[in-house]
């Protein structure tokens, strides 16, 4: 593998883990109820953090939190393609239509 390919692979893996942690784990932790754990009593912000309404994965959790995670994942899947489909493709079509005399085939 070339150095450039190796560098791009390393960046891709780091971006994957950053998105995974940001999308899944932070969403789960923010919506978790840790009031029953002793460690949460020592936190100075325990009244504001880790005291959500869900103490387990139940139907309401999947409706509120799970649907948010799925929506975020769908946006992450399709958002890189919107630039190509909505901006670059129409510009290329316009360029072919308006500037066809400049280029020889």
CSV table of C-alpha atoms in Angstrom, one decimal, residues 12-47:
chain,number,residue,atom,x,y,z
A,12,UNK,CA,-11.1,7.1,7.4
A,13,UNK,CA,-10.8,4.8,10.4
A,14,UNK,CA,-10.5,7.8,12.8
A,15,UNK,CA,-13.5,9.5,11.2
A,16,UNK,CA,-15.5,6.3,11.6
A,17,UNK,CA,-14.7,6.0,15.3
A,18,UNK,CA,-15.4,9.7,15.9
A,19,UNK,CA,-18.8,9.5,14.2
A,20,UNK,CA,-19.6,6.3,15.9
A,21,UNK,CA,-18.9,7.7,19.4
A,22,UNK,CA,-20.6,10.9,18.6
A,23,UNK,CA,-23.7,9.4,17.1
A,24,UNK,CA,-24.3,6.4,19.2
A,25,UNK,CA,-22.6,6.6,22.6
A,26,UNK,CA,-23.1,10.2,23.4
A,27,UNK,CA,-26.8,9.9,22.4
A,28,UNK,CA,-27.2,6.8,24.6
A,29,UNK,CA,-25.4,8.4,27.5
A,30,UNK,CA,-27.3,11.6,27.4
A,31,UNK,CA,-30.6,9.8,27.4
A,32,UNK,CA,-29.6,7.3,30.2
A,33,UNK,CA,-30.7,7.4,33.8
A,34,UNK,CA,-27.8,6.8,36.1
A,35,UNK,CA,-29.5,8.0,39.3
A,36,UNK,CA,-29.4,4.5,40.8
A,37,UNK,CA,-25.6,4.3,40.5
A,38,UNK,CA,-23.5,5.5,43.4
A,39,UNK,CA,-20.9,7.2,41.1
A,40,UNK,CA,-23.5,9.6,39.9
A,41,UNK,CA,-24.0,11.0,43.4
A,42,UNK,CA,-20.5,12.4,43.4
A,43,UNK,CA,-20.9,14.3,40.2
A,44,UNK,CA,-21.4,18.1,40.7
A,45,UNK,CA,-23.8,18.2,37.7
A,46,UNK,CA,-25.9,15.2,38.6
A,47,UNK,CA,-29.1,17.3,38.6
